[in-house]
mmCIF file of C-alpha atoms in Angstrom:
data_model
loop_
_atom_site.group_PDB
_atom_site.id
_atom_site.type_symbol
_atom_site.label_atom_id
_atom_site.label_comp_id
_atom_site.label_asym_id
_atom_site.label_seq_id
_atom_site.Cartn_x
_atom_site.Cartn_y
_atom_site.Cartn_z
ATOM 1 C CA MET I 1 78.454 117.280 101.240
ATOM 2 C CA ALA I 2 76.380 120.087 99.781
ATOM 3 C CA SER I 3 74.779 119.516 96.380
ATOM 4 C CA MET I 4 74.531 121.807 93.366
ATOM 5 C CA ASN I 5 70.805 122.051 94.060
ATOM 6 C CA GLU I 6 71.511 123.450 97.557
ATOM 7 C CA VAL I 7 73.900 126.011 96.067
ATOM 8 C CA ALA I 8 71.197 127.082 93.593
ATOM 9 C CA LYS I 9 68.616 127.470 96.379
ATOM 10 C CA ARG I 10 71.011 129.477 98.577
ATOM 11 C CA ALA I 11 71.853 131.818 95.675
ATOM 12 C CA GLY I 12 68.268 132.004 94.436
ATOM 13 C CA VAL I 13 69.107 130.832 90.929
ATOM 14 C CA SER I 14 68.607 127.768 88.759
ATOM 15 C CA ILE I 15 70.919 124.728 88.741
ATOM 16 C CA ALA I 16 71.761 125.566 85.124
ATOM 17 C CA THR I 17 73.043 128.992 86.198
ATOM 18 C CA VAL I 18 75.248 127.407 88.884
ATOM 19 C CA SER I 19 76.597 125.036 86.238
ATOM 20 C CA ARG I 20 77.425 127.943 83.921
ATOM 21 C CA VAL I 21 79.393 129.665 86.701
ATOM 22 C CA LEU I 22 81.293 126.452 87.475
ATOM 23 C CA ASN I 23 82.236 126.260 83.796
ATOM 24 C CA ASN I 24 83.316 129.928 83.677
ATOM 25 C CA SER I 25 80.599 130.863 81.214
ATOM 26 C CA GLU I 26 80.509 134.564 80.293
ATOM 27 C CA SER I 27 76.696 134.496 79.981
ATOM 28 C CA VAL I 28 76.182 135.072 83.728
ATOM 29 C CA ASN I 29 76.214 138.663 84.999
ATOM 30 C CA GLU I 30 78.707 139.626 87.686
ATOM 31 C CA GLU I 31 76.149 140.151 90.472
ATOM 32 C CA THR I 32 74.659 136.673 90.001
ATOM 33 C CA ARG I 33 78.127 135.136 89.723
ATOM 34 C CA MET I 34 79.150 136.662 93.071
ATOM 35 C CA LYS I 35 75.976 135.329 94.760
ATOM 36 C CA ILE I 36 76.741 131.826 93.510
ATOM 37 C CA LEU I 37 80.403 131.965 94.506
ATOM 38 C CA LYS I 38 79.364 133.177 97.976
ATOM 39 C CA ALA I 39 76.909 130.264 98.302
ATOM 40 C CA ILE I 40 79.598 127.799 97.180
ATOM 41 C CA LYS I 41 81.973 129.137 99.836
ATOM 42 C CA GLU I 42 79.375 129.109 102.615
ATOM 43 C CA LEU I 43 78.213 125.584 101.817
ATOM 44 C CA LYS I 44 81.761 124.354 101.140
ATOM 45 C CA TYR I 45 80.479 122.865 97.900
ATOM 46 C CA GLN I 46 82.915 120.735 95.902
ATOM 47 C CA PRO I 47 81.928 119.775 92.342
ATOM 48 C CA SER I 48 82.009 116.069 91.527
ATOM 49 C CA ARG I 49 85.076 115.283 89.448
ATOM 50 C CA VAL I 50 83.045 112.958 87.220
ATOM 51 C CA ALA I 51 80.329 115.614 86.830
ATOM 52 C CA LYS I 52 83.001 118.153 85.983
ATOM 53 C CA ARG I 53 84.246 115.831 83.247
ATOM 54 C CA LEU I 54 80.731 115.431 81.839
ATOM 55 C CA ARG I 55 80.222 119.208 81.765
ATOM 56 C CA SER I 56 83.630 119.860 80.228
ATOM 57 C CA LYS I 57 83.919 120.360 76.473
ATOM 58 C CA SER I 58 87.182 118.410 76.458
ATOM 59 C CA GLY I 59 85.916 115.700 78.805
ATOM 60 C CA ALA I 60 88.998 116.213 81.013
ATOM 61 C CA GLY I 61 88.817 115.592 84.745
ATOM 62 C CA ASN I 62 92.528 116.133 85.470
ATOM 63 C CA LEU I 63 92.752 112.754 87.147
ATOM 64 C CA LEU I 64 95.437 110.109 86.521
ATOM 65 C CA GLY I 65 95.437 106.491 87.645
ATOM 66 C CA VAL I 66 98.635 104.778 88.801
ATOM 67 C CA LEU I 67 98.730 100.987 89.128
ATOM 68 C CA ILE I 68 101.733 99.424 90.870
ATOM 69 C CA PRO I 69 102.435 95.833 91.982
ATOM 70 C CA ASP I 70 104.078 96.367 95.393
ATOM 71 C CA ILE I 71 104.143 99.571 97.446
ATOM 72 C CA GLN I 72 106.567 97.883 99.883
ATOM 73 C CA ASN I 73 109.207 97.989 97.152
ATOM 74 C CA PRO I 74 111.226 101.238 97.540
ATOM 75 C CA PHE I 75 111.718 101.309 93.757
ATOM 76 C CA TYR I 76 108.010 101.955 93.217
ATOM 77 C CA VAL I 77 107.901 104.559 95.984
ATOM 78 C CA ASP I 78 110.473 106.616 94.062
ATOM 79 C CA VAL I 79 108.642 105.995 90.771
ATOM 80 C CA LEU I 80 105.478 107.345 92.410
ATOM 81 C CA ARG I 81 107.289 110.477 93.584
ATOM 82 C CA GLY I 82 108.340 111.214 90.019
ATOM 83 C CA ILE I 83 104.818 110.678 88.679
ATOM 84 C CA GLU I 84 103.216 112.794 91.404
ATOM 85 C CA ASP I 85 105.604 115.708 90.884
ATOM 86 C CA VAL I 86 104.829 115.862 87.159
ATOM 87 C CA ALA I 87 101.097 115.459 87.791
ATOM 88 C CA TYR I 88 101.067 118.306 90.318
ATOM 89 C CA GLN I 89 103.041 120.606 88.024
ATOM 90 C CA ASN I 90 100.432 119.992 85.301
ATOM 91 C CA ASN I 91 97.358 120.372 87.556
ATOM 92 C CA TYR I 92 96.568 116.669 87.697
ATOM 93 C CA VAL I 93 95.698 114.550 90.723
ATOM 94 C CA ILE I 94 96.687 110.874 90.966
ATOM 95 C CA ILE I 95 94.827 107.854 92.334
ATOM 96 C CA MET I 96 97.381 105.242 93.368
ATOM 97 C CA CYS I 97 96.368 101.569 93.425
ATOM 98 C CA ASN I 98 98.668 98.871 94.847
ATOM 99 C CA PHE I 99 97.617 95.402 93.668
ATOM 100 C CA SER I 100 100.294 93.400 95.541
ATOM 101 C CA GLN I 101 100.937 91.221 92.463
ATOM 102 C CA ASP I 102 97.382 89.858 92.920
ATOM 103 C CA GLU I 103 95.533 89.743 89.594
ATOM 104 C CA LYS I 104 92.076 89.731 91.194
ATOM 105 C CA LYS I 105 92.994 92.840 93.137
ATOM 106 C CA GLU I 106 94.394 94.384 89.969
ATOM 107 C CA ALA I 107 91.106 93.715 88.137
ATOM 108 C CA MET I 108 89.148 95.398 90.932
ATOM 109 C CA TYR I 109 91.360 98.478 90.905
ATOM 110 C CA LEU I 110 91.229 98.828 87.126
ATOM 111 C CA GLU I 111 87.442 98.707 87.276
ATOM 112 C CA ILE I 112 87.434 101.415 89.956
ATOM 113 C CA LEU I 113 89.851 103.605 88.003
ATOM 114 C CA GLU I 114 87.688 103.389 84.896
ATOM 115 C CA SER I 115 84.593 104.293 86.934
ATOM 116 C CA GLU I 116 86.434 107.330 88.300
ATOM 117 C CA ALA I 117 86.734 108.645 84.736
ATOM 118 C CA ILE I 118 90.528 108.958 84.778
ATOM 119 C CA ASP I 119 92.214 110.817 81.919
ATOM 120 C CA GLY I 120 95.078 108.337 81.655
ATOM 121 C CA LEU I 121 96.838 105.422 83.336
ATOM 122 C CA ILE I 122 100.432 104.662 84.326
ATOM 123 C CA ALA I 123 100.800 100.943 85.033
ATOM 124 C CA ALA I 124 103.332 98.280 85.907
ATOM 125 C CA PRO I 125 101.202 95.394 84.564
ATOM 126 C CA ALA I 126 101.006 92.061 86.400
ATOM 127 C CA HIS I 127 102.785 90.475 83.408
ATOM 128 C CA GLU I 128 103.453 91.171 79.738
ATOM 129 C CA ASP I 129 100.234 89.477 78.578
ATOM 130 C CA ASP I 130 98.016 91.352 81.053
ATOM 131 C CA GLN I 131 94.667 91.239 79.243
ATOM 132 C CA ARG I 132 93.028 93.752 81.570
ATOM 133 C CA VAL I 133 95.545 96.485 80.843
ATOM 134 C CA LYS I 134 95.590 95.518 77.149
ATOM 135 C CA LYS I 135 91.805 95.978 77.017
ATOM 136 C CA ILE I 136 92.143 99.488 78.449
ATOM 137 C CA VAL I 137 94.743 100.335 75.784
ATOM 138 C CA ARG I 138 92.464 98.973 73.041
ATOM 139 C CA ASN I 139 89.566 101.030 74.418
ATOM 140 C CA GLY I 140 91.571 104.172 73.732
ATOM 141 C CA LEU I 141 92.516 105.362 77.226
ATOM 142 C CA PRO I 142 96.041 106.901 77.246
ATOM 143 C CA VAL I 143 98.391 104.386 78.941
ATOM 144 C CA VAL I 144 102.102 104.419 79.814
ATOM 145 C CA CYS I 145 103.832 101.314 81.201
ATOM 146 C CA VAL I 146 106.728 101.476 83.665
ATOM 147 C CA ASP I 147 109.310 98.744 84.325
ATOM 148 C CA ARG I 148 107.232 96.237 82.304
ATOM 149 C CA GLY I 149 105.881 96.333 78.765
ATOM 150 C CA LEU I 150 102.897 94.655 77.122
ATOM 151 C CA LYS I 151 103.604 91.949 74.558
ATOM 152 C CA GLY I 152 102.116 92.681 71.144
ATOM 153 C CA MET I 153 100.822 96.138 72.134
ATOM 154 C CA ASP I 154 102.010 99.476 70.796
ATOM 155 C CA VAL I 155 102.198 101.411 74.060
ATOM 156 C CA ASP I 156 104.556 103.921 75.679
ATOM 157 C CA VAL I 157 107.074 102.273 78.040
ATOM 158 C CA VAL I 158 109.741 103.654 80.404
ATOM 159 C CA TRP I 159 112.316 101.249 81.840
ATOM 160 C CA VAL I 160 116.034 100.457 82.067
ATOM 161 C CA ASN I 161 118.057 97.975 80.026
ATOM 162 C CA ASN I 162 117.633 95.088 82.459
ATOM 163 C CA LEU I 163 119.653 92.565 80.450
ATOM 164 C CA GLU I 164 122.670 94.825 80.003
ATOM 165 C CA SER I 165 122.530 96.038 83.625
ATOM 166 C CA ALA I 166 122.449 92.479 84.987
ATOM 167 C CA TYR I 167 125.260 91.429 82.648
ATOM 168 C CA GLN I 168 127.434 94.292 83.893
ATOM 169 C CA ALA I 169 126.703 93.461 87.543
ATOM 170 C CA VAL I 170 127.481 89.742 87.261
ATOM 171 C CA SER I 171 130.601 90.449 85.171
ATOM 172 C CA PHE I 172 131.810 92.722 87.985
ATOM 173 C CA MET I 173 131.358 89.900 90.516
ATOM 174 C CA ILE I 174 133.244 87.473 88.277
ATOM 175 C CA GLU I 175 136.092 89.953 87.853
ATOM 176 C CA LYS I 176 136.296 90.169 91.657
ATOM 177 C CA GLY I 177 136.993 86.423 91.727
ATOM 178 C CA TYR I 178 133.587 84.925 92.529
ATOM 179 C CA LYS I 179 132.727 81.736 90.655
ATOM 180 C CA ARG I 180 129.693 80.118 92.324
ATOM 181 C CA ILE I 181 127.350 83.027 91.874
ATOM 182 C CA ALA I 182 123.715 82.285 92.669
ATOM 183 C CA HIS I 183 120.828 84.246 91.225
ATOM 184 C CA ILE I 184 117.636 84.799 93.214
ATOM 185 C CA GLY I 185 115.171 86.049 90.624
ATOM 186 C CA GLY I 186 111.717 87.552 90.694
ATOM 187 C CA LEU I 187 108.518 86.249 89.177
ATOM 188 C CA PRO I 188 109.330 84.609 85.819
ATOM 189 C CA THR I 189 106.142 86.092 84.312
ATOM 190 C CA ILE I 190 107.592 89.589 84.723
ATOM 191 C CA PRO I 191 109.698 90.636 81.687
ATOM 192 C CA SER I 192 112.290 92.474 83.804
ATOM 193 C CA SER I 193 112.882 89.328 85.893
ATOM 194 C CA ARG I 194 113.490 87.248 82.779
ATOM 195 C CA LEU I 195 115.829 89.835 81.280
ATOM 196 C CA ARG I 196 117.886 90.035 84.476
ATOM 197 C CA LEU I 197 118.174 86.243 84.477
ATOM 198 C CA GLU I 198 119.255 86.324 80.831
ATOM 199 C CA GLY I 199 121.918 88.914 81.657
ATOM 200 C CA TYR I 200 123.170 86.685 84.494
ATOM 201 C CA ARG I 201 123.344 83.636 82.214
ATOM 202 C CA ASN I 202 125.128 85.529 79.442
ATOM 203 C CA ALA I 203 127.753 86.904 81.818
ATOM 204 C CA MET I 204 128.501 83.493 83.326
ATOM 205 C CA GLN I 205 128.799 81.882 79.892
ATOM 206 C CA ASP I 206 130.863 84.683 78.350
ATOM 207 C CA HIS I 207 133.365 84.439 81.216
ATOM 208 C CA GLY I 208 133.667 80.666 80.819
ATOM 209 C CA LEU I 209 131.995 79.745 84.112
ATOM 210 C CA GLU I 210 129.834 76.665 84.533
ATOM 211 C CA LEU I 211 126.114 77.371 84.811
ATOM 212 C CA ASP I 212 124.853 75.392 87.801
ATOM 213 C CA GLU I 213 121.055 75.372 87.452
ATOM 214 C CA ASN I 214 120.768 74.647 91.187
ATOM 215 C CA LEU I 215 122.111 78.155 91.806
ATOM 216 C CA ILE I 216 119.303 79.764 89.802
ATOM 217 C CA ILE I 217 116.036 80.049 91.729
ATOM 218 C CA GLN I 218 113.172 82.355 90.848
ATOM 219 C CA GLY I 219 110.758 83.371 93.578
ATOM 220 C CA ASP I 220 107.845 85.796 93.692
ATOM 221 C CA SER I 221 109.863 89.035 93.947
ATOM 222 C CA SER I 222 109.066 89.392 97.669
ATOM 223 C CA TYR I 223 111.026 89.818 100.894
ATOM 224 C CA ALA I 224 109.807 86.399 102.056
ATOM 225 C CA SER I 225 111.034 84.684 98.885
ATOM 226 C CA GLY I 226 114.434 86.331 99.367
ATOM 227 C CA MET I 227 114.653 84.706 102.797
ATOM 228 C CA GLN I 228 113.364 81.291 101.702
ATOM 229 C CA VAL I 229 115.611 80.989 98.668
ATOM 230 C CA THR I 230 118.701 82.211 100.546
ATOM 231 C CA GLU I 231 118.093 79.575 103.254
ATOM 232 C CA LYS I 232 117.871 76.913 100.552
ATOM 233 C CA LEU I 233 121.073 78.076 98.846
ATOM 234 C CA LEU I 234 123.080 78.293 102.067
ATOM 235 C CA ASN I 235 121.957 74.778 103.067
ATOM 236 C CA MET I 236 123.545 73.287 99.947
ATOM 237 C CA LYS I 237 126.562 70.997 100.388
ATOM 238 C CA ASN I 238 128.483 73.348 98.134
ATOM 239 C CA PRO I 239 126.842 76.758 98.760
ATOM 240 C CA PRO I 240 127.407 79.812 96.546
ATOM 241 C CA ASP I 241 130.192 82.280 97.255
ATOM 242 C CA ALA I 242 128.070 85.194 96.014
ATOM 243 C CA LEU I 243 124.416 86.214 95.527
ATOM 244 C CA PHE I 244 123.002 88.300 92.703
ATOM 245 C CA THR I 245 119.530 89.305 93.897
ATOM 246 C CA GLY I 246 116.730 90.307 91.521
ATOM 247 C CA ASN I 247 115.243 93.285 93.372
ATOM 248 C CA ASN I 248 115.660 95.189 96.631
ATOM 249 C CA LEU I 249 113.005 93.249 98.591
ATOM 250 C CA ILE I 250 114.753 89.992 97.674
ATOM 251 C CA THR I 251 118.043 91.599 98.729
ATOM 252 C CA LEU I 252 116.672 92.562 102.151
ATOM 253 C CA GLY I 253 115.333 89.040 102.703
ATOM 254 C CA ALA I 254 118.706 87.569 101.757
ATOM 255 C CA LEU I 255 120.560 89.939 104.097
ATOM 256 C CA GLU I 256 118.326 88.965 107.015
ATOM 257 C CA VAL I 257 119.170 85.280 106.554
ATOM 258 C CA ILE I 258 122.893 85.959 106.111
ATOM 259 C CA ASN I 259 123.012 88.135 109.232
ATOM 260 C CA GLY I 260 120.964 85.578 111.165
ATOM 261 C CA ARG I 261 123.620 82.973 110.413
ATOM 262 C CA LYS I 262 126.375 85.333 111.570
ATOM 263 C CA LEU I 263 128.047 85.153 108.162
ATOM 264 C CA GLN I 264 130.357 87.994 107.195
ATOM 265 C CA ILE I 265 129.811 89.914 103.974
ATOM 266 C CA PRO I 266 131.802 89.715 101.713
ATOM 267 C CA LYS I 267 134.246 87.373 103.498
ATOM 268 C CA ASP I 268 131.839 84.426 103.716
ATOM 269 C CA ILE I 269 129.458 85.415 100.921
ATOM 270 C CA ALA I 270 129.183 88.444 98.650
ATOM 271 C CA VAL I 271 125.933 90.205 97.776
ATOM 272 C CA LEU I 272 125.060 92.394 94.804
ATOM 273 C CA GLY I 273 121.495 93.605 94.472
ATOM 274 C CA PHE I 274 119.485 94.795 91.500
ATOM 275 C CA ASP I 275 117.893 98.037 92.730
ATOM 276 C CA ASP I 276 119.669 100.397 95.039
ATOM 277 C CA MET I 277 118.160 101.756 98.236
ATOM 278 C CA ASN I 278 118.512 105.142 99.907
ATOM 279 C CA TRP I 279 119.937 103.464 102.989
ATOM 280 C CA SER I 280 122.426 101.195 101.167
ATOM 281 C CA ASN I 281 125.369 103.156 102.585
ATOM 282 C CA ALA I 282 124.009 102.645 106.112
ATOM 283 C CA LEU I 283 124.191 98.849 105.840
ATOM 284 C CA ASN I 284 127.176 96.986 107.243
ATOM 285 C CA PRO I 285 128.917 96.636 104.894
ATOM 286 C CA PRO I 286 127.430 99.163 102.434
ATOM 287 C CA LEU I 287 125.628 97.359 99.627
ATOM 288 C CA THR I 288 126.931 97.125 96.068
ATOM 289 C CA ALA I 289 123.899 97.487 93.828
ATOM 290 C CA VAL I 290 122.489 98.351 90.423
ATOM 291 C CA ARG I 291 120.789 101.719 90.791
ATOM 292 C CA GLN I 292 117.771 102.293 88.592
ATOM 293 C CA PRO I 293 116.793 105.958 88.137
ATOM 294 C CA ALA I 294 113.395 105.247 89.715
ATOM 295 C CA TYR I 295 112.355 108.875 90.238
ATOM 296 C CA GLU I 296 113.352 109.697 86.662
ATOM 297 C CA ILE I 297 111.370 106.685 85.382
ATOM 298 C CA GLY I 298 108.275 108.030 87.137
ATOM 299 C CA LYS I 299 108.919 111.571 85.939
ATOM 300 C CA ARG I 300 109.349 110.518 82.318
ATOM 301 C CA ALA I 301 106.278 108.291 82.492
ATOM 302 C CA GLY I 302 104.212 111.191 83.807
ATOM 303 C CA GLU I 303 105.451 113.460 81.034
ATOM 304 C CA LEU I 304 104.722 110.850 78.353
ATOM 305 C CA LEU I 305 101.212 110.305 79.688
ATOM 306 C CA ILE I 306 100.347 114.004 79.641
ATOM 307 C CA GLN I 307 101.756 114.242 76.111
ATOM 308 C CA ARG I 308 99.624 111.234 75.129
ATOM 309 C CA ILE I 309 96.495 112.840 76.609
ATOM 310 C CA LYS I 310 97.135 116.004 74.587
ATOM 311 C CA ASP I 311 98.130 114.135 71.418
ATOM 312 C CA PRO I 312 96.556 110.642 71.377
ATOM 313 C CA LYS I 313 97.817 109.868 67.867
ATOM 314 C CA ARG I 314 101.517 110.554 68.377
ATOM 315 C CA PRO I 315 103.906 107.590 67.791
ATOM 316 C CA CYS I 316 104.586 105.385 70.811
ATOM 317 C CA ILE I 317 107.895 105.787 72.627
ATOM 318 C CA HIS I 318 109.957 103.072 74.318
ATOM 319 C CA MET I 319 112.256 105.039 76.616
ATOM 320 C CA THR I 320 115.230 103.131 78.025
ATOM 321 C CA LEU I 321 117.097 104.948 80.811
ATOM 322 C CA ASN I 322 120.596 104.107 82.008
ATOM 323 C CA SER I 323 121.218 102.271 85.271
ATOM 324 C CA GLU I 324 124.389 102.666 87.336
ATOM 325 C CA LEU I 325 126.458 100.080 89.194
ATOM 326 C CA LYS I 326 127.124 101.536 92.648
ATOM 327 C CA VAL I 327 130.266 99.813 93.897
ATOM 328 C CA ARG I 328 130.481 99.653 97.687
ATOM 329 C CA HIS I 329 131.742 96.934 100.052
ATOM 330 C CA SER I 330 129.369 93.942 99.918
ATOM 331 C CA CYS I 331 131.108 92.541 96.850
#
């Protein structure tokens, strides 16, 4: 890549003059400006984003970091679309980092994002006591959390009411006549996983059903854990008559095991998943699921972050969006 020094030599001016043109300074005459712009075009010079930030009076580089735990999860793909659309509309570029629920990987990415001089961060932290993300908040970088909050930190958050959504879903299954409803949960360190479990427990208790702790198994929120836990549940002497799965990757793992055993849904076992998928109607039978407004979560998070960048001292907002129970034929 061409350097600013090469641009200055090509145009026959000083580096300082090139810098003034890049910063739209009015102190450079039109003839000199045109020479520099011509040299930039010929050399295909692209200013360093970090250098641009250092030269800028506001310190802005128009760069946002996005930290997500699992890009395989369709929920986060839709969240990303919402963030990216807002960023583009506001002349920001995003750097997306997928840490695969690996805290060492998360630490590496956060270090990289800070070195890239980002203007703000949207994060789904590894857990609610994520010290790395908390440190970034304390250091004054604008941060918005999605799907997961930070315990003891005053930070913007966008999510759904996980407890109420899970309660509604499990109550629906009970009203359909299911009694031995198993719950395959996500990582217990994730607040949304715990809230969904709490909603499940509350629904079972409020409807007078026995809580069999053997039917409650929390995995690691992955496709593989969905398969492993479903195998374990179906091997029980008295297996469940329904599954309430904690996210869409768990749901897909459960469906693979059920289909592999040639069981019929919902005749042999019902399935209701937390998180809907774009292809839910294409499944056989179509999946009943809790739909989170993932794109809207990303969109709102992007808007809150840009507001925070412009007004760092505004009060923090906890934005809870509504989910929707999509009733189809798997339950």
